[in-house]
């Protein structure tokens, strides 16, 4: 077990935080649709409110990117969950548009804070992709249940917002399993935060591509409810059932990604998966009936979390301190925030089919650069304790080294290397000089 004082809370707590933080983007179609219906907003206005919610989430991620360890994971998580409960709860309790907007901004900031804590903790685990996969499984299952339940709870904008507030309340008890920030821990965290980011160019390219990748998909996701009920002619209950089945497909896709692991690397699932998503976006945007709409949505939502799990694992592998994981996640939230506005504006100006063509082209444009980053910059940087002896066991820290000393050891570099056994030369003697070796026996000095 590493002696380095990193925030590595139990996996269950990190998965629960991941679920609470990611639930708002997953419920975006029903949130935007309920805001439009319940508050009498136009499609573009409702999409703008949804974007404001996710902008609050992105701002939290950028704010906490290098500060989670300094604040303490437990405190940061609890502040985020409190903001979610208060923000979404107050927005659900009022019909005043300014108060609703203020509430969703506060709630979005809380969602982003929970996601930042989860991303930072997941990046510090031995297998970040497995932890990300479990988080995506959890949030897909929770969102699928809500899509089946919310249409039966009456109209108005309150039910989905209350669901987000309730998720924060349910996750609060598990935050006790997360580490706090002791005085010594803060000193080490401050020393680590001052270190340079590894893979700067690759990380910047990945963050920019993920922003566009998320924006393209959430532009369609934000108007998928309108495509189903308007262009495809489905009822809200039927469209909700399609979304629930689609999220069930996401569960199957993430399960398959977890079973596949790193057998294909990361470049192939990210590049080929994004191309397949672009085809699904075209199919969904051109849907004119239940069959085509359901096929596009289910196939899309099956592939999307698979690619996302590899992207999150790639970001975590670029920096085990979690900074690139949080920054890339925040870039994803920023793209998600822009999505509803982009989708609403494009669909109103040119129609759903043209919107789908534009978004598919954007996805194809970023598929290549993301695959290149996965191909050439993927892999856990060399950190203390990651050097492997023959047989695969991690090399131990120097006995008695203080935490402040281990924080000064090299944090980045080449991927993990095997230590080769080098035999010591005997210098021409048949055997070593006997006097050079002494056995420790009782009674001898």
XYZ file of C-alpha atoms in Angstrom:
445
model
C 0.000 0.000 0.000
C 1.409 3.369 -0.994
C 2.483 5.694 1.775
C 1.686 8.726 -0.317
C -1.143 10.718 1.328
C -3.461 10.919 -1.655
C -7.217 11.235 -1.517
C -8.150 7.654 -2.309
C -11.543 7.237 -0.755
C -13.344 3.943 -0.954
C -14.605 3.029 -4.374
C -18.263 3.014 -3.309
C -18.097 6.636 -2.157
C -16.410 7.760 -5.381
C -18.953 5.917 -7.540
C -21.830 7.457 -5.557
C -20.379 10.963 -6.001
C -19.815 10.296 -9.697
C -23.468 9.258 -10.029
C -24.807 12.346 -8.258
C -22.584 14.704 -10.265
C -23.279 13.173 -13.682
C -27.026 12.747 -13.167
C -27.874 16.312 -14.283
C -26.434 15.916 -17.822
C -28.134 12.519 -18.146
C -31.521 14.045 -17.255
C -31.009 17.053 -19.512
C -33.755 16.217 -22.081
C -36.481 15.900 -19.469
C -35.201 18.922 -17.503
C -35.246 21.131 -20.611
C -38.608 19.776 -21.740
C -40.201 20.275 -18.308
C -38.823 23.812 -18.052
C -40.351 24.666 -21.420
C -43.718 23.155 -20.539
C -43.911 24.192 -16.892
C -42.663 27.769 -17.190
C -44.001 28.579 -20.650
C -40.551 29.000 -22.198
C -39.667 28.652 -25.834
C -37.287 25.858 -26.926
C -34.301 28.202 -27.163
C -35.050 29.763 -23.760
C -35.424 26.366 -22.088
C -32.195 25.203 -23.726
C -30.464 28.318 -22.435
C -31.562 27.523 -18.866
C -30.221 23.985 -19.287
C -26.941 25.410 -20.561
C -26.714 27.743 -17.558
C -27.106 24.738 -15.264
C -24.230 22.931 -16.945
C -22.086 26.056 -17.120
C -22.306 26.156 -13.334
C -21.127 22.552 -13.303
C -18.193 23.303 -15.615
C -17.140 26.351 -13.581
C -16.971 24.196 -10.443
C -14.670 21.740 -12.185
C -12.277 24.419 -13.419
C -12.284 26.044 -9.969
C -11.501 22.812 -8.124
C -9.130 21.254 -10.666
C -6.037 21.600 -8.432
C -7.748 22.326 -5.114
C -9.604 19.140 -4.178
C -6.702 17.800 -2.133
C -6.055 21.172 -0.520
C -9.689 21.620 0.559
C -10.097 17.952 1.417
C -12.244 15.489 -0.571
C -14.773 15.059 2.232
C -15.347 18.776 2.714
C -15.461 19.523 -1.016
C -17.923 16.688 -1.620
C -20.226 17.786 1.181
C -20.210 21.402 0.027
C -21.071 20.254 -3.476
C -23.917 18.006 -2.322
C -25.281 20.790 -0.116
C -25.263 23.166 -3.088
C -27.097 20.546 -5.160
C -29.798 20.024 -2.546
C -30.344 23.731 -1.936
C -30.081 24.839 -5.557
C -32.226 22.202 -7.252
C -34.654 22.107 -4.326
C -35.250 25.863 -4.370
C -35.606 25.857 -8.177
C -38.239 23.132 -7.914
C -40.175 25.044 -5.235
C -40.711 28.267 -7.215
C -42.286 29.301 -10.489
C -40.327 32.531 -10.811
C -37.912 32.294 -13.726
C -35.088 34.363 -12.103
C -35.250 32.214 -8.966
C -35.307 29.027 -11.034
C -32.224 30.164 -12.948
C -30.410 31.065 -9.716
C -31.330 27.695 -8.248
C -30.133 25.657 -11.211
C -26.851 27.611 -11.314
C -26.208 26.795 -7.653
C -27.274 23.207 -8.194
C -25.070 22.922 -11.277
C -22.084 24.213 -9.307
C -22.777 21.516 -6.730
C -22.984 18.825 -9.415
C -19.646 19.949 -10.822
C -18.063 19.928 -7.372
C -19.209 16.353 -6.737
C -17.907 15.307 -10.152
C -14.530 16.994 -9.530
C -14.044 15.164 -6.229
C -15.022 11.858 -7.837
C -12.727 12.402 -10.851
C -9.778 13.333 -8.643
C -10.248 10.264 -6.466
C -10.791 7.923 -9.423
C -7.583 9.164 -11.087
C -5.608 8.146 -8.005
C -6.865 4.560 -8.030
C -4.794 1.703 -9.493
C -7.326 1.138 -12.323
C -9.111 4.431 -13.070
C -10.936 3.073 -16.115
C -12.601 0.353 -14.028
C -13.756 2.925 -11.486
C -15.068 5.186 -14.269
C -16.923 2.218 -15.758
C -18.610 1.473 -12.441
C -19.612 5.139 -12.142
C -21.134 5.159 -15.623
C -23.008 1.940 -14.862
C -24.434 3.504 -11.732
C -25.505 6.787 -13.318
C -26.998 5.002 -16.350
C -29.069 2.759 -14.088
C -30.262 5.685 -11.953
C -31.176 7.780 -15.001
C -32.986 4.847 -16.616
C -35.156 4.363 -13.517
C -35.953 8.088 -13.420
C -36.920 8.185 -17.098
C -39.454 5.450 -16.392
C -40.710 7.169 -13.228
C -40.786 10.919 -13.955
C -43.477 10.863 -16.698
C -45.880 9.327 -14.146
C -45.326 12.048 -11.540
C -47.333 14.775 -13.233
C -46.282 17.819 -15.230
C -44.330 20.873 -14.226
C -40.630 21.509 -13.885
C -40.331 20.330 -10.280
C -40.024 16.476 -10.513
C -36.654 16.224 -12.339
C -35.136 18.978 -10.194
C -36.369 17.290 -7.015
C -34.828 14.042 -8.255
C -31.436 15.764 -8.553
C -31.796 17.267 -5.067
C -32.821 13.880 -3.689
C -29.756 12.230 -5.223
C -27.550 14.668 -3.301
C -29.326 13.831 -0.044
C -28.992 10.085 -0.630
C -25.263 10.313 -1.401
C -24.414 12.532 1.600
C -23.910 9.651 4.134
C -21.165 7.976 2.074
C -18.997 11.105 2.153
C -17.862 10.034 5.621
C -15.687 7.425 3.887
C -13.706 10.095 2.066
C -10.485 11.465 3.601
C -10.309 14.895 5.162
C -7.470 17.385 4.812
C -5.075 17.264 7.751
C -2.424 19.916 8.197
C 0.361 17.649 6.896
C -1.859 16.524 4.032
C -2.451 20.129 2.983
C 1.288 20.753 2.880
C 1.901 17.778 0.613
C -1.094 18.678 -1.576
C 0.215 22.216 -1.970
C 3.640 20.884 -2.990
C 2.044 18.533 -5.522
C -0.269 21.185 -6.960
C 2.747 23.377 -7.666
C 4.286 20.680 -9.876
C 4.001 20.955 -13.656
C 1.249 19.207 -15.560
C 2.552 16.230 -17.524
C 1.570 15.704 -21.169
C 0.555 19.343 -21.573
C 0.123 19.327 -25.335
C -1.694 15.993 -25.409
C -3.891 17.010 -22.478
C -4.818 20.322 -24.111
C -5.712 18.592 -27.392
C -7.763 16.007 -25.506
C -9.607 18.664 -23.493
C -10.443 20.692 -26.619
C -11.644 17.637 -28.528
C -13.714 16.383 -25.595
C -15.360 19.812 -25.344
C -16.465 19.586 -28.994
C -17.317 15.867 -28.623
C -19.612 16.545 -25.671
C -21.153 19.643 -27.251
C -22.091 17.779 -30.437
C -23.759 14.910 -28.635
C -25.542 17.005 -26.037
C -26.795 19.372 -28.728
C -28.782 16.390 -30.002
C -29.487 15.005 -26.518
C -30.961 18.340 -25.440
C -33.526 18.277 -28.263
C -34.071 14.511 -28.426
C -37.328 14.870 -26.516
C -38.604 17.346 -29.100
C -37.499 15.094 -31.959
C -39.361 12.172 -30.417
C -42.574 14.009 -29.590
C -42.522 16.373 -32.560
C -40.813 14.944 -35.635
C -41.287 11.248 -34.756
C -44.815 11.739 -33.380
C -44.371 9.912 -30.043
C -46.070 10.632 -26.739
C -44.022 11.762 -23.733
C -44.500 8.371 -22.075
C -43.322 6.526 -25.196
C -40.336 8.845 -25.630
C -39.450 8.358 -21.959
C -39.625 4.598 -22.425
C -37.263 4.876 -25.424
C -34.806 6.881 -23.328
C -35.016 4.309 -20.532
C -34.293 1.467 -22.966
C -31.469 3.539 -24.464
C -29.909 4.008 -21.047
C -30.318 0.275 -20.497
C -28.293 -0.173 -23.660
C -25.736 2.106 -22.055
C -25.548 -0.293 -19.121
C -24.837 -3.138 -21.508
C -22.234 -1.084 -23.360
C -20.381 -0.077 -20.213
C -20.458 -3.675 -18.974
C -18.920 -4.786 -22.264
C -16.279 -2.046 -21.995
C -15.402 -3.210 -18.490
C -15.057 -6.792 -19.697
C -13.001 -5.739 -22.708
C -10.677 -3.590 -20.604
C -7.455 -2.610 -22.352
C -7.309 -5.520 -24.813
C -7.820 -3.158 -27.757
C -6.007 -0.239 -26.144
C -7.787 3.110 -26.038
C -7.262 4.461 -29.564
C -9.546 1.972 -31.341
C -12.563 2.257 -28.978
C -12.301 6.073 -28.912
C -11.794 6.608 -32.659
C -14.094 3.915 -34.047
C -16.693 4.536 -31.336
C -16.883 8.240 -32.168
C -17.399 7.452 -35.867
C -20.249 5.107 -34.933
C -21.765 7.787 -32.691
C -21.727 10.222 -35.619
C -23.782 7.739 -37.658
C -26.262 7.375 -34.781
C -26.607 11.168 -34.522
C -27.559 11.299 -38.211
C -30.113 8.517 -37.773
C -31.748 10.067 -34.704
C -31.904 13.566 -36.205
C -33.658 12.206 -39.313
C -36.071 9.910 -37.442
C -39.718 10.125 -38.498
C -41.137 7.187 -36.581
C -40.685 4.962 -33.551
C -38.405 2.421 -35.239
C -35.786 4.842 -36.558
C -35.918 7.049 -33.452
C -35.540 4.104 -31.049
C -32.753 2.518 -33.135
C -30.711 5.701 -33.242
C -31.200 6.536 -29.571
C -30.564 3.020 -28.245
C -27.476 2.392 -30.391
C -26.125 5.867 -29.634
C -26.581 5.532 -25.886
C -25.015 2.080 -25.973
C -21.810 3.339 -27.599
C -21.586 6.752 -25.919
C -20.711 5.573 -22.362
C -18.242 3.058 -23.762
C -16.244 5.810 -25.477
C -16.692 8.089 -22.464
C -15.243 5.458 -20.120
C -12.119 5.204 -22.285
C -11.837 9.004 -22.479
C -12.073 9.306 -18.699
C -9.505 6.551 -18.274
C -7.208 8.273 -20.775
C -7.482 11.606 -18.953
C -6.790 9.928 -15.618
C -3.722 8.164 -17.027
C -2.162 11.478 -18.076
C -1.789 12.644 -14.468
C -2.281 10.370 -11.430
C -2.914 13.437 -9.249
C -6.214 13.866 -11.061
C -5.677 17.321 -12.546
C -6.140 16.310 -16.183
C -9.104 14.126 -15.188
C -10.828 17.130 -13.598
C -9.860 19.541 -16.410
C -11.013 17.186 -19.160
C -14.189 16.477 -17.213
C -14.789 20.213 -16.867
C -14.198 20.676 -20.590
C -16.783 17.968 -21.160
C -19.207 19.809 -18.867
C -18.553 23.047 -20.748
C -19.326 21.327 -24.042
C -22.395 19.756 -22.492
C -23.476 23.205 -21.323
C -23.195 24.649 -24.818
C -25.019 21.670 -26.312
C -28.661 22.591 -25.592
C -28.243 26.121 -26.974
C -26.407 24.892 -30.065
C -29.009 22.195 -30.658
C -31.932 24.562 -30.153
C -30.495 27.285 -32.411
C -29.498 24.866 -35.185
C -32.804 23.007 -35.098
C -34.835 26.217 -35.193
C -32.732 27.754 -37.969
C -32.270 24.748 -40.261
C -34.315 21.839 -38.915
C -33.344 18.628 -37.192
C -31.803 16.809 -40.235
C -29.390 19.665 -41.044
C -28.525 19.964 -37.369
C -27.699 16.255 -37.299
C -25.419 16.582 -40.336
C -23.485 19.462 -38.752
C -23.066 17.627 -35.451
C -22.003 14.396 -37.166
C -19.357 16.292 -39.128
C -17.993 17.801 -35.919
C -17.759 14.363 -34.316
C -15.864 12.996 -37.316
C -13.456 15.945 -37.120
C -12.441 15.219 -33.502
C -12.338 11.413 -33.758
C -8.858 11.390 -35.297
C -7.078 13.737 -32.847
C -8.524 11.921 -29.830
C -7.370 8.578 -31.218
C -3.883 10.015 -31.817
C -3.664 11.221 -28.212
C -4.809 7.813 -26.990
C -2.219 6.146 -29.205
C 0.815 8.250 -28.314
C 0.188 9.697 -24.833
C -1.779 6.960 -23.086
C -0.320 5.328 -20.007
C 0.209 5.965 -16.334
C 3.223 8.242 -15.742
C 6.001 6.928 -13.528
C 5.243 7.749 -9.895
C 6.771 6.678 -6.578
C 5.931 3.048 -5.985
C 5.029 2.318 -9.614
C 8.424 0.787 -10.519
C 7.862 -2.937 -10.837
C 10.217 -5.624 -9.655
C 10.491 -8.906 -11.472
C 7.229 -10.672 -10.795
C 5.144 -7.464 -10.883
C 5.173 -6.394 -7.226
C 5.535 -2.643 -6.715
C 8.872 -1.495 -5.407
C 8.624 -0.236 -1.831
C 9.351 3.273 -0.618
C 12.571 3.937 1.216
C 12.017 2.861 4.796
C 11.364 5.764 7.112
C 10.849 8.331 4.357
C 8.639 11.157 5.507
C 5.540 12.148 3.503
C 7.139 15.465 2.617
C 10.131 13.561 1.232
C 8.028 11.235 -0.912
C 6.209 14.242 -2.345
C 9.540 15.498 -3.706
C 10.258 12.263 -5.605
C 9.807 12.373 -9.403
C 6.118 12.428 -10.273
C 6.172 12.140 -14.039
C 8.199 10.455 -16.718
C 8.141 7.291 -18.742
C 5.560 4.554 -18.297
C 6.243 1.844 -15.757
C 9.448 -0.079 -16.437
C 10.634 -3.462 -15.317
C 13.853 -3.484 -13.272
C 16.321 -5.874 -14.855
C 18.493 -8.019 -12.628
C 22.187 -7.155 -13.274
C 24.639 -9.760 -11.959
C 27.620 -8.343 -10.043
C 31.000 -9.233 -11.625
C 33.386 -11.368 -9.537
C 36.487 -9.553 -10.890
C 38.275 -12.697 -12.018
C 38.174 -14.490 -8.673
C 36.769 -17.945 -8.358
C 34.844 -16.844 -5.291
C 34.441 -13.654 -3.284
C 36.840 -12.863 -0.478
C 35.466 -14.642 2.552
C 36.410 -11.902 4.962
C 34.184 -9.462 3.127
C 31.058 -11.191 4.411
C 30.086 -11.788 8.033
C 27.085 -13.579 9.410
C 25.174 -12.038 12.274
C 25.156 -14.608 15.086
C 24.194 -14.278 18.729
C 27.048 -13.170 20.945
C 29.151 -11.684 18.138
C 29.640 -7.995 17.536
